[in-house]
Amino acid sequence: MNFAHYIRLIKFRYHISFIFVILGALILADGPVYTIISPLLIVYLSFNICLYGGLYTLNDIADIESDRRHPKKKNRPLPSGKVSVQSAYFFAFTLISIGLAAAYLYFGKSIFLLYVFFILVNQIYTHIAKKMPYLEIIANSLTHPMRFLLGAMLVTTRIPFFLLLAVLFFAFAVACSRRIIEIKAPGWEARSILKHYTASKLAALQFVTLSLTIFVLILDYPAYLAWYSIDIALFLIFVFGAYLPGPVMKFYKYSFLN
């Protein structure tokens, strides 16, 4: 058994999304920053590595046939046969069980239930929403405000509704950029859902979400003005930067086409 193949199933390249957990904790923390370092570390290990490592593995099992038809994804551990489906199931359920146990033991019922909700949303996306144009983008985006909420729950009982909306709009626009990259890449036919999208329609949706983000900023003004400024700056970099040759486009291709 080559353990490196199992490490690839955890998809560390996706762990940049943990920034939403960190931001949720930082923005809403009332005490010193150093007090949230330990909880964030435990969340990273239990959530990103264990819970989502297991979920990514289950997703790869579900996608194994379409990945075999893709010129690059066919080299992933499961479609290439380097990891068996039976071993992948065992690996996934072990990681998920450890993640859930750690959430309950360290943080209690509320965060444990949020972890369970992540599993539910992920499985709805994988087995239902993923086959429906545009709904699959929404479902894929939902977990990002949930990550922000996870970070917030480490430090407060307040639910930052407008901030969650801003994160959702950003995540939706990034998901549209991902689809634009995918429909232009060789082998896109391996995912039949992509034939329902055009770059122009996805770009129009991105402009709508940017407008909605600015509207939310106005509604919530002057609260969290610095955060909204960062959010809009990230929007411009990671959403519209995907249209230009350079590091952002390379990041998308590395993250989602390999």
CSV table of N, CA and C in Angstrom, one decimal, residues 58-211:
chain,number,residue,atom,x,y,z
A,58,LEU,N,-15.2,10.1,-0.7
A,58,LEU,CA,-16.5,9.7,-1.2
A,58,LEU,C,-16.9,10.3,-2.5
A,59,ASN,N,-16.6,11.6,-2.7
A,59,ASN,CA,-16.9,12.2,-4.0
A,59,ASN,C,-16.1,11.6,-5.1
A,60,ASP,N,-14.9,11.3,-4.8
A,60,ASP,CA,-14.0,10.6,-5.9
A,60,ASP,C,-14.6,9.3,-6.3
A,61,ILE,N,-15.1,8.6,-5.3
A,61,ILE,CA,-15.7,7.3,-5.6
A,61,ILE,C,-16.9,7.4,-6.5
A,62,ALA,N,-17.8,8.5,-6.2
A,62,ALA,CA,-18.9,8.8,-7.0
A,62,ALA,C,-18.6,9.2,-8.4
A,63,ASP,N,-17.4,9.8,-8.5
A,63,ASP,CA,-17.0,10.4,-9.9
A,63,ASP,C,-16.1,9.4,-10.6
A,64,ILE,N,-15.9,8.2,-10.1
A,64,ILE,CA,-14.8,7.4,-10.7
A,64,ILE,C,-15.0,7.1,-12.2
A,65,GLU,N,-16.2,6.9,-12.6
A,65,GLU,CA,-16.4,6.6,-14.0
A,65,GLU,C,-16.1,7.8,-14.9
A,66,SER,N,-16.6,9.0,-14.6
A,66,SER,CA,-16.4,10.1,-15.4
A,66,SER,C,-14.9,10.6,-15.3
A,67,ASP,N,-14.3,10.4,-14.2
A,67,ASP,CA,-12.9,10.7,-14.1
A,67,ASP,C,-12.0,9.8,-15.0
A,68,ARG,N,-12.4,8.5,-15.2
A,68,ARG,CA,-11.7,7.6,-16.1
A,68,ARG,C,-11.7,8.1,-17.5
A,69,ARG,N,-12.7,8.9,-17.9
A,69,ARG,CA,-12.8,9.4,-19.3
A,69,ARG,C,-12.1,10.7,-19.5
A,70,HIS,N,-11.6,11.3,-18.4
A,70,HIS,CA,-11.0,12.6,-18.4
A,70,HIS,C,-9.5,12.5,-18.7
A,71,PRO,N,-8.9,13.3,-19.6
A,71,PRO,CA,-7.5,13.1,-19.9
A,71,PRO,C,-6.5,13.3,-18.7
A,72,LYS,N,-6.9,14.1,-17.8
A,72,LYS,CA,-6.0,14.3,-16.6
A,72,LYS,C,-6.5,13.6,-15.3
A,73,LYS,N,-7.8,13.7,-15.1
A,73,LYS,CA,-8.4,13.1,-13.9
A,73,LYS,C,-8.3,11.6,-13.8
A,74,LYS,N,-8.1,11.0,-15.0
A,74,LYS,CA,-7.9,9.5,-15.0
A,74,LYS,C,-6.7,9.0,-14.2
A,75,ASN,N,-5.8,10.0,-14.0
A,75,ASN,CA,-4.5,9.6,-13.2
A,75,ASN,C,-4.7,9.7,-11.7
A,76,ARG,N,-5.9,10.1,-11.2
A,76,ARG,CA,-6.1,10.2,-9.8
A,76,ARG,C,-6.1,8.8,-9.2
A,77,PRO,N,-5.9,8.7,-7.9
A,77,PRO,CA,-5.7,7.4,-7.3
A,77,PRO,C,-6.8,6.4,-7.5
A,78,LEU,N,-8.1,6.8,-7.5
A,78,LEU,CA,-9.2,5.9,-7.7
A,78,LEU,C,-9.4,5.5,-9.1
A,79,PRO,N,-9.6,6.4,-10.1
A,79,PRO,CA,-9.8,5.9,-11.5
A,79,PRO,C,-8.6,5.2,-12.1
A,80,SER,N,-7.4,5.5,-11.6
A,80,SER,CA,-6.2,4.8,-12.1
A,80,SER,C,-6.0,3.4,-11.4
A,81,GLY,N,-6.8,3.1,-10.4
A,81,GLY,CA,-6.7,1.8,-9.8
A,81,GLY,C,-5.6,1.7,-8.7
A,82,LYS,N,-5.0,2.8,-8.4
A,82,LYS,CA,-3.9,2.8,-7.4
A,82,LYS,C,-4.5,2.6,-6.0
A,83,VAL,N,-5.8,3.0,-5.8
A,83,VAL,CA,-6.5,2.8,-4.6
A,83,VAL,C,-7.8,2.1,-4.9
A,84,SER,N,-8.1,1.0,-4.3
A,84,SER,CA,-9.4,0.2,-4.6
A,84,SER,C,-10.6,1.0,-4.0
A,85,VAL,N,-11.7,0.7,-4.5
A,85,VAL,CA,-12.9,1.4,-4.0
A,85,VAL,C,-13.2,0.9,-2.6
A,86,GLN,N,-13.0,-0.3,-2.3
A,86,GLN,CA,-13.3,-0.9,-1.0
A,86,GLN,C,-12.3,-0.2,0.1
A,87,SER,N,-11.1,0.0,-0.3
A,87,SER,CA,-10.1,0.6,0.6
A,87,SER,C,-10.5,2.1,0.8
A,88,ALA,N,-10.9,2.7,-0.3
A,88,ALA,CA,-11.3,4.1,-0.2
A,88,ALA,C,-12.5,4.3,0.7
A,89,TYR,N,-13.5,3.4,0.6
A,89,TYR,CA,-14.6,3.5,1.5
A,89,TYR,C,-14.2,3.4,3.0
A,90,PHE,N,-13.3,2.5,3.3
A,90,PHE,CA,-12.8,2.3,4.6
A,90,PHE,C,-12.1,3.6,5.1
A,91,PHE,N,-11.2,4.1,4.2
A,91,PHE,CA,-10.5,5.3,4.5
A,91,PHE,C,-11.4,6.5,4.8
A,92,ALA,N,-12.4,6.6,3.9
A,92,ALA,CA,-13.4,7.8,4.1
A,92,ALA,C,-14.1,7.7,5.4
A,93,PHE,N,-14.7,6.5,5.7
A,93,PHE,CA,-15.5,6.4,6.9
A,93,PHE,C,-14.7,6.5,8.2
A,94,THR,N,-13.4,6.1,8.1
A,94,THR,CA,-12.5,6.2,9.2
A,94,THR,C,-12.3,7.7,9.5
A,95,LEU,N,-11.9,8.4,8.5
A,95,LEU,CA,-11.6,9.9,8.6
A,95,LEU,C,-12.9,10.6,9.1
A,96,ILE,N,-14.0,10.4,8.5
A,96,ILE,CA,-15.3,11.1,8.9
A,96,ILE,C,-15.6,10.8,10.4
A,97,SER,N,-15.4,9.5,10.8
A,97,SER,CA,-15.7,9.2,12.2
A,97,SER,C,-14.8,9.9,13.2
A,98,ILE,N,-13.5,10.0,12.8
A,98,ILE,CA,-12.6,10.7,13.7
A,98,ILE,C,-13.0,12.2,13.7
A,99,GLY,N,-13.3,12.8,12.6
A,99,GLY,CA,-13.7,14.2,12.6
A,99,GLY,C,-14.9,14.5,13.4
A,100,LEU,N,-15.9,13.6,13.3
A,100,LEU,CA,-17.2,13.8,14.1
A,100,LEU,C,-16.9,13.7,15.6
A,101,ALA,N,-16.1,12.7,15.9
A,101,ALA,CA,-15.8,12.4,17.3
A,101,ALA,C,-15.0,13.6,17.9
A,102,ALA,N,-14.1,14.1,17.2
A,102,ALA,CA,-13.3,15.2,17.7
A,102,ALA,C,-14.1,16.5,17.8
A,103,ALA,N,-15.1,16.7,16.9
A,103,ALA,CA,-15.9,17.9,17.0
A,103,ALA,C,-16.8,17.8,18.2
A,104,TYR,N,-17.3,16.6,18.5
A,104,TYR,CA,-18.2,16.5,19.7
A,104,TYR,C,-17.4,16.6,21.0
A,105,LEU,N,-16.2,16.0,21.0
A,105,LEU,CA,-15.4,16.0,22.3
A,105,LEU,C,-14.8,17.3,22.6
A,106,TYR,N,-14.4,18.0,21.6
A,106,TYR,CA,-13.7,19.3,21.8
A,106,TYR,C,-14.6,20.5,21.8
A,107,PHE,N,-15.7,20.5,21.0
A,107,PHE,CA,-16.5,21.7,20.9
A,107,PHE,C,-18.0,21.5,21.3
A,108,GLY,N,-18.4,20.3,21.5
A,108,GLY,CA,-19.8,20.1,21.9
A,108,GLY,C,-20.8,19.9,20.8
A,109,LYS,N,-22.1,19.9,21.2
A,109,LYS,CA,-23.2,19.5,20.3
A,109,LYS,C,-23.3,20.4,19.1
A,110,SER,N,-23.2,21.7,19.3
A,110,SER,CA,-23.6,22.7,18.2
A,110,SER,C,-22.6,22.5,17.0
A,111,ILE,N,-21.3,22.5,17.2
A,111,ILE,CA,-20.4,22.3,16.1
A,111,ILE,C,-20.4,20.9,15.6
A,112,PHE,N,-20.7,19.9,16.4
A,112,PHE,CA,-20.9,18.5,16.0
A,112,PHE,C,-22.0,18.5,14.9
A,113,LEU,N,-23.1,19.1,15.3
A,113,LEU,CA,-24.3,19.2,14.4
A,113,LEU,C,-24.0,19.9,13.1
A,114,LEU,N,-23.2,21.0,13.2
A,114,LEU,CA,-22.7,21.7,12.0
A,114,LEU,C,-21.9,20.7,11.1
A,115,TYR,N,-21.0,20.0,11.7
A,115,TYR,CA,-20.3,19.0,10.9
A,115,TYR,C,-21.2,18.0,10.2
A,116,VAL,N,-22.2,17.5,10.9
A,116,VAL,CA,-23.2,16.6,10.3
A,116,VAL,C,-23.9,17.3,9.1
A,117,PHE,N,-24.2,18.6,9.3
A,117,PHE,CA,-24.9,19.3,8.2
A,117,PHE,C,-24.0,19.4,7.0
A,118,PHE,N,-22.7,19.6,7.2
A,118,PHE,CA,-21.7,19.6,6.1
A,118,PHE,C,-21.8,18.3,5.3
A,119,ILE,N,-21.9,17.2,6.0
A,119,ILE,CA,-22.0,15.9,5.4
A,119,ILE,C,-23.3,15.8,4.5
A,120,LEU,N,-24.4,16.3,5.1
A,120,LEU,CA,-25.7,16.3,4.4
A,120,LEU,C,-25.6,17.1,3.2
A,121,VAL,N,-25.1,18.3,3.2
A,121,VAL,CA,-25.1,19.2,2.1
A,121,VAL,C,-24.1,18.6,1.0
A,122,ASN,N,-23.0,18.0,1.4
A,122,ASN,CA,-22.1,17.4,0.5
A,122,ASN,C,-22.7,16.3,-0.2
A,123,GLN,N,-23.4,15.4,0.5
A,123,GLN,CA,-24.0,14.3,-0.2
A,123,GLN,C,-25.2,14.7,-1.1
A,124,ILE,N,-25.9,15.7,-0.7
A,124,ILE,CA,-27.0,16.2,-1.6
A,124,ILE,C,-26.4,16.7,-2.9
A,125,TYR,N,-25.3,17.4,-2.7
A,125,TYR,CA,-24.6,17.9,-3.9
A,125,TYR,C,-24.1,16.8,-4.8
A,126,THR,N,-23.4,15.8,-4.2
A,126,THR,CA,-22.8,14.7,-4.9
A,126,THR,C,-23.9,13.8,-5.7
A,127,HIS,N,-25.0,13.5,-5.0
A,127,HIS,CA,-25.9,12.6,-5.6
A,127,HIS,C,-27.2,13.2,-6.2
A,128,ILE,N,-27.5,14.5,-5.9
A,128,ILE,CA,-28.7,15.1,-6.5
A,128,ILE,C,-28.3,16.3,-7.3
A,129,ALA,N,-27.9,17.4,-6.6
A,129,ALA,CA,-27.7,18.7,-7.2
A,129,ALA,C,-26.6,18.7,-8.3
A,130,LYS,N,-25.6,17.8,-8.2
A,130,LYS,CA,-24.5,17.8,-9.1
A,130,LYS,C,-25.0,17.6,-10.6
A,131,LYS,N,-26.2,17.0,-10.7
A,131,LYS,CA,-26.7,16.6,-12.0
A,131,LYS,C,-27.6,17.7,-12.6
A,132,MET,N,-27.8,18.8,-11.8
A,132,MET,CA,-28.8,19.9,-12.2
A,132,MET,C,-28.0,21.2,-12.4
A,133,PRO,N,-28.1,21.7,-13.7
A,133,PRO,CA,-27.4,22.9,-14.0
A,133,PRO,C,-27.8,24.1,-13.0
A,134,TYR,N,-26.8,24.9,-12.7
A,134,TYR,CA,-26.9,26.0,-11.8
A,134,TYR,C,-27.2,25.7,-10.3
A,135,LEU,N,-28.1,24.7,-10.1
A,135,LEU,CA,-28.4,24.3,-8.7
A,135,LEU,C,-27.1,23.7,-8.2
A,136,GLU,N,-26.3,23.0,-9.0
A,136,GLU,CA,-25.1,22.4,-8.5
A,136,GLU,C,-24.1,23.5,-8.1
A,137,ILE,N,-24.1,24.6,-8.8
A,137,ILE,CA,-23.2,25.7,-8.4
A,137,ILE,C,-23.6,26.3,-7.1
A,138,ILE,N,-24.9,26.5,-6.9
A,138,ILE,CA,-25.4,27.0,-5.6
A,138,ILE,C,-25.1,26.0,-4.5
A,139,ALA,N,-25.3,24.7,-4.7
A,139,ALA,CA,-25.0,23.7,-3.6
A,139,ALA,C,-23.5,23.7,-3.3
A,140,ASN,N,-22.7,23.8,-4.4
A,140,ASN,CA,-21.3,23.8,-4.2
A,140,ASN,C,-20.8,25.0,-3.4
A,141,SER,N,-21.5,26.1,-3.5
A,141,SER,CA,-21.1,27.4,-2.9
A,141,SER,C,-21.6,27.4,-1.4
A,142,LEU,N,-22.6,26.7,-1.1
A,142,LEU,CA,-23.2,26.8,0.3
A,142,LEU,C,-22.2,26.5,1.4
A,143,THR,N,-21.3,25.6,1.1
A,143,THR,CA,-20.4,25.1,2.2
A,143,THR,C,-19.4,26.2,2.6
A,144,HIS,N,-19.2,27.3,1.8
A,144,HIS,CA,-18.3,28.3,2.1
A,144,HIS,C,-18.8,29.3,3.2
A,145,PRO,N,-20.1,29.8,3.1
A,145,PRO,CA,-20.6,30.5,4.3
A,145,PRO,C,-20.7,29.6,5.5
A,146,MET,N,-20.9,28.3,5.3
A,146,MET,CA,-21.0,27.4,6.4
A,146,MET,C,-19.6,27.3,7.1
A,147,ARG,N,-18.6,27.4,6.3
A,147,ARG,CA,-17.2,27.4,6.9
A,147,ARG,C,-17.0,28.7,7.7
A,148,PHE,N,-17.5,29.8,7.2
A,148,PHE,CA,-17.4,31.1,7.9
A,148,PHE,C,-18.2,31.0,9.2
A,149,LEU,N,-19.3,30.4,9.1
A,149,LEU,CA,-20.1,30.2,10.4
A,149,LEU,C,-19.4,29.4,11.4
A,150,LEU,N,-18.8,28.3,10.9
A,150,LEU,CA,-18.0,27.4,11.8
A,150,LEU,C,-16.9,28.2,12.5
A,151,GLY,N,-16.2,29.1,11.8
A,151,GLY,CA,-15.2,29.9,12.5
A,151,GLY,C,-15.9,30.9,13.5
A,152,ALA,N,-17.0,31.5,13.1
A,152,ALA,CA,-17.7,32.4,14.0
A,152,ALA,C,-18.2,31.7,15.3
A,153,MET,N,-18.6,30.4,15.1
A,153,MET,CA,-19.2,29.7,16.3
A,153,MET,C,-18.1,29.3,17.3
A,154,LEU,N,-16.8,29.4,16.9
A,154,LEU,CA,-15.7,29.2,17.8
A,154,LEU,C,-15.6,30.3,18.8
A,155,VAL,N,-16.1,31.5,18.4
A,155,VAL,CA,-15.8,32.7,19.3
A,155,VAL,C,-17.1,33.5,19.7
A,156,THR,N,-18.2,33.1,19.1
A,156,THR,CA,-19.4,33.9,19.5
A,156,THR,C,-20.7,33.1,19.2
A,157,THR,N,-21.8,33.5,19.8
A,157,THR,CA,-23.1,32.9,19.5
A,157,THR,C,-23.9,33.8,18.5
A,158,ARG,N,-23.3,34.9,18.1
A,158,ARG,CA,-24.0,35.7,17.1
A,158,ARG,C,-23.9,35.1,15.7
A,159,ILE,N,-25.0,35.2,15.0
A,159,ILE,CA,-25.0,34.8,13.6
A,159,ILE,C,-24.9,36.0,12.6
A,160,PRO,N,-23.8,36.1,12.0
A,160,PRO,CA,-23.5,37.3,11.1
A,160,PRO,C,-24.2,37.1,9.7
A,161,PHE,N,-25.5,37.4,9.7
A,161,PHE,CA,-26.3,37.0,8.5
A,161,PHE,C,-25.8,37.7,7.2
A,162,PHE,N,-25.5,39.0,7.3
A,162,PHE,CA,-25.1,39.7,6.1
A,162,PHE,C,-23.7,39.3,5.6
A,163,LEU,N,-22.8,39.0,6.6
A,163,LEU,CA,-21.5,38.5,6.2
A,163,LEU,C,-21.6,37.1,5.6
A,164,LEU,N,-22.5,36.3,6.0
A,164,LEU,CA,-22.7,35.0,5.4
A,164,LEU,C,-23.2,35.1,4.0
A,165,LEU,N,-24.0,36.1,3.7
A,165,LEU,CA,-24.5,36.3,2.4
A,165,LEU,C,-23.3,36.8,1.5
A,166,ALA,N,-22.5,37.7,2.0
A,166,ALA,CA,-21.4,38.2,1.2
A,166,ALA,C,-20.4,37.0,0.8
A,167,VAL,N,-20.2,36.1,1.8
A,167,VAL,CA,-19.3,34.9,1.5
A,167,VAL,C,-20.0,34.0,0.5
A,168,LEU,N,-21.3,33.8,0.6
A,168,LEU,CA,-22.0,33.0,-0.4
A,168,LEU,C,-21.9,33.6,-1.8
A,169,PHE,N,-22.1,34.9,-1.9
A,169,PHE,CA,-22.0,35.5,-3.3
A,169,PHE,C,-20.6,35.4,-3.9
A,170,PHE,N,-19.6,35.5,-3.0
A,170,PHE,CA,-18.2,35.4,-3.5
A,170,PHE,C,-17.9,33.9,-3.9
A,171,ALA,N,-18.4,33.0,-3.1
A,171,ALA,CA,-18.2,31.6,-3.4
A,171,ALA,C,-18.9,31.2,-4.7
A,172,PHE,N,-20.1,31.7,-4.9
A,172,PHE,CA,-20.9,31.4,-6.1
A,172,PHE,C,-20.1,31.9,-7.3
A,173,ALA,N,-19.6,33.1,-7.2
A,173,ALA,CA,-18.8,33.7,-8.4
A,173,ALA,C,-17.6,32.9,-8.7
A,174,VAL,N,-16.9,32.5,-7.6
A,174,VAL,CA,-15.7,31.6,-7.8
A,174,VAL,C,-16.1,30.3,-8.5
A,175,ALA,N,-17.2,29.7,-8.1
A,175,ALA,CA,-17.7,28.5,-8.7
A,175,ALA,C,-18.0,28.7,-10.2
A,176,CYS,N,-18.5,29.9,-10.5
A,176,CYS,CA,-18.7,30.2,-11.9
A,176,CYS,C,-17.4,30.3,-12.7
A,177,SER,N,-16.4,30.9,-12.1
A,177,SER,CA,-15.1,30.9,-12.7
A,177,SER,C,-14.5,29.5,-12.9
A,178,ARG,N,-14.7,28.6,-12.0
A,178,ARG,CA,-14.3,27.2,-12.1
A,178,ARG,C,-15.0,26.6,-13.3
A,179,ARG,N,-16.3,26.8,-13.5
A,179,ARG,CA,-17.0,26.2,-14.6
A,179,ARG,C,-16.5,26.8,-15.9
A,180,ILE,N,-16.2,28.1,-16.0
A,180,ILE,CA,-15.7,28.7,-17.2
A,180,ILE,C,-14.4,28.1,-17.6
A,181,ILE,N,-13.5,27.8,-16.6
A,181,ILE,CA,-12.2,27.2,-16.9
A,181,ILE,C,-12.4,25.7,-17.4
A,182,GLU,N,-13.4,25.0,-16.8
A,182,GLU,CA,-13.6,23.6,-17.1
A,182,GLU,C,-14.2,23.5,-18.5
A,183,ILE,N,-15.1,24.4,-18.9
A,183,ILE,CA,-15.7,24.2,-20.2
A,183,ILE,C,-14.8,24.6,-21.4
A,184,LYS,N,-13.7,25.2,-21.0
A,184,LYS,CA,-12.7,25.6,-22.0
A,184,LYS,C,-11.5,24.6,-22.1
A,185,ALA,N,-11.5,23.6,-21.1
A,185,ALA,CA,-10.4,22.7,-21.0
A,185,ALA,C,-10.7,21.4,-21.8
A,186,PRO,N,-9.6,20.8,-22.3
A,186,PRO,CA,-9.8,19.5,-23.0
A,186,PRO,C,-10.4,18.4,-22.0
A,187,GLY,N,-11.3,17.6,-22.6
A,187,GLY,CA,-12.0,16.6,-21.8
A,187,GLY,C,-13.2,17.0,-21.0
A,188,TRP,N,-13.7,18.2,-21.3
A,188,TRP,CA,-14.9,18.7,-20.6
A,188,TRP,C,-16.1,17.8,-20.8
A,189,GLU,N,-16.1,17.1,-21.9
A,189,GLU,CA,-17.2,16.2,-22.2
A,189,GLU,C,-17.4,15.1,-21.2
A,190,ALA,N,-16.4,14.8,-20.4
A,190,ALA,CA,-16.5,13.8,-19.4
A,190,ALA,C,-17.6,14.1,-18.3
A,191,ARG,N,-17.9,15.4,-18.2
A,191,ARG,CA,-18.9,15.9,-17.3
A,191,ARG,C,-20.1,16.5,-18.1
A,192,SER,N,-21.1,15.7,-18.3
A,192,SER,CA,-22.2,16.1,-19.1
A,192,SER,C,-22.9,17.4,-18.7
A,193,ILE,N,-22.8,17.7,-17.4
A,193,ILE,CA,-23.5,19.0,-16.9
A,193,ILE,C,-22.9,20.2,-17.5
A,194,LEU,N,-21.6,20.2,-18.0
A,194,LEU,CA,-21.0,21.3,-18.5
A,194,LEU,C,-21.5,21.8,-19.8
A,195,LYS,N,-22.2,21.0,-20.5
A,195,LYS,CA,-22.8,21.4,-21.8
A,195,LYS,C,-23.9,22.4,-21.6
A,196,HIS,N,-24.4,22.5,-20.4
A,196,HIS,CA,-25.5,23.5,-20.1
A,196,HIS,C,-25.0,24.9,-19.9
A,197,TYR,N,-23.7,25.1,-19.8
A,197,TYR,CA,-23.2,26.4,-19.4
A,197,TYR,C,-22.5,27.0,-20.6
A,198,THR,N,-22.5,28.4,-20.6
A,198,THR,CA,-21.7,29.2,-21.5
A,198,THR,C,-21.0,30.2,-20.7
A,199,ALA,N,-19.8,30.6,-21.2
A,199,ALA,CA,-19.0,31.6,-20.5
A,199,ALA,C,-19.8,32.9,-20.3
A,200,SER,N,-20.5,33.3,-21.3
A,200,SER,CA,-21.3,34.6,-21.2
A,200,SER,C,-22.3,34.6,-20.1
A,201,LYS,N,-23.1,33.5,-20.0
A,201,LYS,CA,-24.1,33.4,-18.9
A,201,LYS,C,-23.5,33.3,-17.5
A,202,LEU,N,-22.4,32.6,-17.4
A,202,LEU,CA,-21.7,32.5,-16.1
A,202,LEU,C,-21.1,33.9,-15.7
A,203,ALA,N,-20.5,34.6,-16.7
A,203,ALA,CA,-20.0,35.9,-16.4
A,203,ALA,C,-21.1,36.9,-16.0
A,204,ALA,N,-22.3,36.8,-16.6
A,204,ALA,CA,-23.4,37.6,-16.2
A,204,ALA,C,-23.8,37.4,-14.8
A,205,LEU,N,-23.8,36.1,-14.4
A,205,LEU,CA,-24.1,35.8,-13.0
A,205,LEU,C,-23.1,36.3,-12.0
A,206,GLN,N,-21.8,36.4,-12.4
A,206,GLN,CA,-20.8,36.9,-11.6
A,206,GLN,C,-21.0,38.4,-11.4
A,207,PHE,N,-21.4,39.1,-12.4
A,207,PHE,CA,-21.7,40.6,-12.2
A,207,PHE,C,-22.9,40.8,-11.3
A,208,VAL,N,-23.9,39.9,-11.4
A,208,VAL,CA,-25.0,39.9,-10.5
A,208,VAL,C,-24.6,39.7,-9.0
A,209,THR,N,-23.7,38.7,-8.8
A,209,THR,CA,-23.3,38.5,-7.4
A,209,THR,C,-22.4,39.6,-6.9
A,210,LEU,N,-21.6,40.2,-7.7
A,210,LEU,CA,-20.8,41.4,-7.3
A,210,LEU,C,-21.8,42.5,-6.9
A,211,SER,N,-22.8,42.8,-7.7
A,211,SER,CA,-23.8,43.8,-7.3
A,211,SER,C,-24.5,43.5,-6.0
